[in-house]
Every structure is written in C-alpha cells, then in structure tokens.
Coordinates of C-alpha atoms in Angstrom, one line a residue:
Chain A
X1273 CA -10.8 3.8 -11.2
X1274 CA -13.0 2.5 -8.5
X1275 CA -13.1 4.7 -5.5
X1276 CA -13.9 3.3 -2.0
X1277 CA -15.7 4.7 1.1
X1278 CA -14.8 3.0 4.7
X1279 CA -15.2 4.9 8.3
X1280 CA -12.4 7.6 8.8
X1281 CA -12.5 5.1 12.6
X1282 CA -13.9 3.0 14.8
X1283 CA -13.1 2.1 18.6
X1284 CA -13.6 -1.6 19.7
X1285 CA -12.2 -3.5 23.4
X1286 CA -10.8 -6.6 23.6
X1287 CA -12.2 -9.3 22.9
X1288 CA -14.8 -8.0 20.7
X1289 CA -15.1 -8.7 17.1
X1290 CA -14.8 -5.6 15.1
X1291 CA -16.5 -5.4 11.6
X1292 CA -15.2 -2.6 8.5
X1293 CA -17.6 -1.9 5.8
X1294 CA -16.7 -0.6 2.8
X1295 CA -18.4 0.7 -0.3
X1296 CA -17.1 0.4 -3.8
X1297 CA -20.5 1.3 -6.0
X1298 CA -18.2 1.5 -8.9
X1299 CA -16.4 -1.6 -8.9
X1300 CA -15.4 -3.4 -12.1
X1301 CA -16.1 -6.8 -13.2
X1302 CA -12.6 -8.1 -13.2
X1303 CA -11.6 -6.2 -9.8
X1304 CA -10.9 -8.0 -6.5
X1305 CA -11.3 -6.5 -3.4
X1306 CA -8.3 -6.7 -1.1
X1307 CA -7.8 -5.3 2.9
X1308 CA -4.4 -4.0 4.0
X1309 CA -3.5 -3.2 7.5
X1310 CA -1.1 -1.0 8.8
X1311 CA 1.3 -0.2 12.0
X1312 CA 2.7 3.0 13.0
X1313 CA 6.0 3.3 11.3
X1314 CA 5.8 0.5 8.9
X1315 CA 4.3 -0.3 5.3
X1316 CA 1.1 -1.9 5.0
X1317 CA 0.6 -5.1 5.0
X1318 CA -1.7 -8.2 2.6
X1319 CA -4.7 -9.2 5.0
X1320 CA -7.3 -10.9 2.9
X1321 CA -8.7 -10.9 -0.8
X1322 CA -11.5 -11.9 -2.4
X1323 CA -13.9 -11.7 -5.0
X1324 CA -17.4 -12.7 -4.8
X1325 CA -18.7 -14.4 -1.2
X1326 CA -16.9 -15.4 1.7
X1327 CA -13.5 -15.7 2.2
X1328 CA -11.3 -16.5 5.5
X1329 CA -8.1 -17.4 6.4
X1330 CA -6.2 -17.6 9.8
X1331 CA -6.4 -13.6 9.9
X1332 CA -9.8 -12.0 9.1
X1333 CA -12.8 -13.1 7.2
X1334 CA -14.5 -11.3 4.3
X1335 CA -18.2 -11.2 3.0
X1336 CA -18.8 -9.5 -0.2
X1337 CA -22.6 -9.0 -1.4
X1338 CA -23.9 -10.5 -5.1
X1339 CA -23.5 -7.6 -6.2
X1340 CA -20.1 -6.5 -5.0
X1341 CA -20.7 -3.5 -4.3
X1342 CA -19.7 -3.2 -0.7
X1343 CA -17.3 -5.9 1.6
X1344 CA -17.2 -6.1 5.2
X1345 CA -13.8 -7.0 6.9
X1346 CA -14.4 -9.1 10.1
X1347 CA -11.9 -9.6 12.4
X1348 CA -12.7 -11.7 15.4
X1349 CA -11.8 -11.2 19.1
X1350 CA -9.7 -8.6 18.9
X1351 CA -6.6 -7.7 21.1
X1352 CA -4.7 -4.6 21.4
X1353 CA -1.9 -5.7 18.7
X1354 CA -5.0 -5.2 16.2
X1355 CA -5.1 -1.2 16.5
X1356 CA -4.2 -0.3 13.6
X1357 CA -5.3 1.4 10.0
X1358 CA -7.2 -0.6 8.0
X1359 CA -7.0 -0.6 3.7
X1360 CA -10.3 -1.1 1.9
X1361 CA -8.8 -1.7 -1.8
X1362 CA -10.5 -2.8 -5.4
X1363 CA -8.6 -3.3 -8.4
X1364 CA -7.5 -1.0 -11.0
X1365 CA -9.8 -2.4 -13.8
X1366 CA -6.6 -4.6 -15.2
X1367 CA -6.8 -7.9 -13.3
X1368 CA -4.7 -6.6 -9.7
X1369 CA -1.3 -6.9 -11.2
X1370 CA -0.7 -3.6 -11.1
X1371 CA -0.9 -0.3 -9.0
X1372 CA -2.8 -0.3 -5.4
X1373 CA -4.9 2.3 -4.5
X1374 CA -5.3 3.4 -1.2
X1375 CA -7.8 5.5 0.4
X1376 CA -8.2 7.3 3.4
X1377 CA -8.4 4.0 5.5
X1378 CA -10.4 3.1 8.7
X1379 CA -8.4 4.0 12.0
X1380 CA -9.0 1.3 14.3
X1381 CA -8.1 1.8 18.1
X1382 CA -8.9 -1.6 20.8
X1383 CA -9.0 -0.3 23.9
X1384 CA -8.1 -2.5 27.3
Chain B
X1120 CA 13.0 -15.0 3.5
X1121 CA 14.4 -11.6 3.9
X1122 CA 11.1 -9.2 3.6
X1123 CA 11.2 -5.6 1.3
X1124 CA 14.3 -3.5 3.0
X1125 CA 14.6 0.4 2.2
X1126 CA 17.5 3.0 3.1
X1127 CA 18.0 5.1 4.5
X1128 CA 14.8 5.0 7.3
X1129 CA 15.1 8.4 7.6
X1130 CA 16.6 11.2 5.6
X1131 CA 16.6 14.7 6.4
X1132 CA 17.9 17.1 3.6
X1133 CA 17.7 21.1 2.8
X1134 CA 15.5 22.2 -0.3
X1135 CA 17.9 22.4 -3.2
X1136 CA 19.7 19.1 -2.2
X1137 CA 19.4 15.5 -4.0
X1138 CA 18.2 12.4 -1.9
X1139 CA 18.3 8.9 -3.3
X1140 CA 16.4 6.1 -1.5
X1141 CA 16.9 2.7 -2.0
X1142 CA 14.8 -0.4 -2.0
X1143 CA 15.7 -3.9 -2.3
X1144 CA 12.8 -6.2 -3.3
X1145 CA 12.4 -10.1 -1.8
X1146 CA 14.4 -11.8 -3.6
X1147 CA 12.9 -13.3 -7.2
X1148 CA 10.1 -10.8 -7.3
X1149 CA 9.9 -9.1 -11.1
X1150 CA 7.4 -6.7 -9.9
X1151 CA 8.4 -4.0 -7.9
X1152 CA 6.2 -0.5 -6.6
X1153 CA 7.0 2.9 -5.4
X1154 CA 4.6 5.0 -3.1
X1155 CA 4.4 7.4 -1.2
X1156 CA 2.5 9.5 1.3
X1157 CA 3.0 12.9 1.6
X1158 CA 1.9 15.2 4.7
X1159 CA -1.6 14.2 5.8
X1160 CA -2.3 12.8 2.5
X1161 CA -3.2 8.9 0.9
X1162 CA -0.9 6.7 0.0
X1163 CA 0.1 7.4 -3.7
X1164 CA 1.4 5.0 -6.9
X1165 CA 4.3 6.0 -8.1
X1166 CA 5.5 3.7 -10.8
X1167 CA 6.0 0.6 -11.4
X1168 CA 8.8 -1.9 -12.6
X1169 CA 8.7 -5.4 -14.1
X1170 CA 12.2 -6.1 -14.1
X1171 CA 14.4 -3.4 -15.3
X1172 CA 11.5 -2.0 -17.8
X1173 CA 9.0 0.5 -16.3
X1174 CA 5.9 -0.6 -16.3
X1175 CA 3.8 2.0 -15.7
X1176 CA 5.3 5.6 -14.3
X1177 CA 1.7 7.4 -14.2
X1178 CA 2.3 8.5 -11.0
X1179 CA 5.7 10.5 -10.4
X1180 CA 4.7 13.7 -10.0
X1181 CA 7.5 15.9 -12.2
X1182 CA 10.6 15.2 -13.6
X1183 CA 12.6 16.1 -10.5
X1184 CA 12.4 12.4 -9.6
X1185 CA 13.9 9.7 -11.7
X1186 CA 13.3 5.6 -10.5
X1187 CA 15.6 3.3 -11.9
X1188 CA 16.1 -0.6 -11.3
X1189 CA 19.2 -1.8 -13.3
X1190 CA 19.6 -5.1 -13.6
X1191 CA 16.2 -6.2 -12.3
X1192 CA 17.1 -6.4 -8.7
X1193 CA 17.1 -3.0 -6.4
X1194 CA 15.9 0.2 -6.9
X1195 CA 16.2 3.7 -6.8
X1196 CA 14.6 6.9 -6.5
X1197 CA 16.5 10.2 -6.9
X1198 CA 14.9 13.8 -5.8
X1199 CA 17.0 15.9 -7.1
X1200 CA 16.5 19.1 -6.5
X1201 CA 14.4 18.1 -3.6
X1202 CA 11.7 20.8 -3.0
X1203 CA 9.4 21.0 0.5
X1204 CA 6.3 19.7 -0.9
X1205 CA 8.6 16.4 -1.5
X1206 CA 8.8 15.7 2.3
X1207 CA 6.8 12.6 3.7
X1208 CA 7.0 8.7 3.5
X1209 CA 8.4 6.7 0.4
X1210 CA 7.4 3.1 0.3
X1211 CA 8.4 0.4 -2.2
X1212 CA 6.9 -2.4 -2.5
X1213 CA 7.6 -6.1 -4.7
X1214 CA 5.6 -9.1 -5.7
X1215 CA 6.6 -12.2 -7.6
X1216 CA 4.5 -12.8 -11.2
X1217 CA 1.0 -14.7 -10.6
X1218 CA 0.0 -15.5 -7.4
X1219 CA -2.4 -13.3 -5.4
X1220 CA -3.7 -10.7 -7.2
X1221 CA -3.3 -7.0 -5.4
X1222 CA -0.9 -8.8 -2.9
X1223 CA 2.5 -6.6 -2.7
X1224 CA 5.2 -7.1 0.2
X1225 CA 5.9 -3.6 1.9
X1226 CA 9.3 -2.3 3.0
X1227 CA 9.3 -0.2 6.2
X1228 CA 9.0 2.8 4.9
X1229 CA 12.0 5.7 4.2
X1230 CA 10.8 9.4 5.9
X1231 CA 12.1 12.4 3.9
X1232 CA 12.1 15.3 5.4
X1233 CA 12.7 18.6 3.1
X1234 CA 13.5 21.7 5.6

C-alpha cells in the first residue's frame, strides 16, 4: 500500500497562493493520486484527482512529476474559508474503487 | 441531491452498552464506506459494501462490531459491547459505480463517546 508524506502544517494570508507537496515514492502504476479537504466537524471532502501532469478544475490545480512520485496541490488566492486539513491520497493498487487511505494530512491555517 | 446523512451526530454511551449508527448513502450509490478516526489517530477503512454484499471488511477491528446494509440502501454499524478504546468519529461514506476513481461523498460525521 502506498504510503504518503505531506507537512504535518503550513500557515498562509489571504490572498496568497498556498502550495502542498506530497511524497508518494512507492506509488503503483495503476494508482491515482487524489486531495481531500476537511472542516472542523464534518467529513472530508473530493478536491481534485489526477494521474500523470496537470490537472485543474474550478477548485485547485494539481502537478504531478513524470515520475509520479510526488504531487503538489495548488490552491490559488486563498481566503480564510480555505483553513482547513488537507488529504494527500494514492490508490490502493486496485484501480481507486475501493478503500481510501488517509494520512496524517497537512493542517492549513490563512490568517487575515 | 440529498448529500451522505448519519445519526445520531453525537452519541455518548457507558462501556458495556451497544450503539448503532446509521448512515444513509446519496441515493443510487452501490458503493458505500465506513471509517473512522479514533482519539488523535488517522482516518481508518473499515469495510466496504457494494450493495448488500460486503466488499471488503479488512478493517473492523474485532468482532464487537457488525456493519450491515439490507436491502442495498442504508447502513449500520453496531458496537456492542462498546468498550473505551471505541470512542471517536465514525464516518461513512458512498459513491455511485464508475465515475471518478477515489472520489467518495462524506456524511458529517457521528462522534461516539465511550465513558
């Protein structure tokens, strides 16, 4: 199972844009790499996937290396609604139908 | 579209006692996940249900809990007998068959608290 390794947190202001990297050495060939976020009190929640590249979408964007071992989660201009933790996930090795698995996550806190 | 919803929110309980949670999936989706995250700890898998079948049930930790999901729609999760170590936050989760990979719709969250 690939593990992954992302800052325990990071501090950003508003209006900044804020960039999570994580490492997943171990990543299999037919794993995608996928971002959750997370509020206080609630479950997480689908931010952006991908799997070789760039991806973006109205949220975040996502670069992944050639060789896939790392991804970095950018998330432009940030505002205050954006503190929050922040999911770094690869595959189980089966195709991502089945079980997530979370790690420690980045806490991210934007500051006025 | 109604998102994931879970009951109770909050459930407070003596050691000894049975809890059951419940989770009702977005409607249509086969696929449908139970977490949790215990005191201080990562978000865990618990199992796994397409349908009414259990798809994979690596994760429940001992036979003190027991998932079921008749008829394919909403869940459940029995503690019985609930010990301490049980206490922290039960997520379930759904997703429909194909589409994104890795994407799954969270429910709120039910907090069990074992005193």
């Amino acid at each position: 199972l690939a593990k992954t390794t992302q800052p325990i947190s990071m501090d950003s202001y508003e209006g900044q844009e804020v960039n999570i990297t994580c490492s997943h050495n171990n990543i299999a060939t037919n794993d995608y790499i996928t971002w959750y976020q997370q509020f206080p009190s609630q479950g997480p929640r689908f931010i952006i996937q991908g799997y070789k590249t760039k991806v973006t979408n109205e949220v975040a964007s996502l670069f992944i290396p050639a060789d896939r071992k790392s991804s970095t989660l950018s998330l432009p201009r940030v505002s205050l609604s954006d503190t929050a933790v922040y999911y770094c996930l690869v595959g189980d090795g089966t195709g991502g139908y089945n079980k997530l698995i979370f790690g420690a996550g980045t806490r991210l806190a934007v500051h006025p | 579209e109604a998102g994931v919803t879970q009951f109770p929110s909050h459930s407070v309980i003596e050691k000894g006692q049975t809890v059951t949670l419940r989770c009702d999936p977005i409607s249509g989706h086969d696929n449908l996940y139970w977490y949790r995250r215990v005191m201080g700890k990562e978000i865990k898998f618990l199992l796994h249900f397409v349908k009414e079948s259990k798809q994979d049930e690596s994760g429940m930790p001992n036979n003190r809990f027991l998932a079921e999901r008749t008829g394919g729609t909403y869940s459940t999760l029995k503690v019985q007998p609930a010990e301490l170590e049980d206490s922290g936050v039960y997520f379930c989760a759904s997703r429909t068959s194909g589409g994104v990979y890795n994407e799954q719709f969270f429910g709120p969250g039910t907090r069990l608290t074992v005193l």
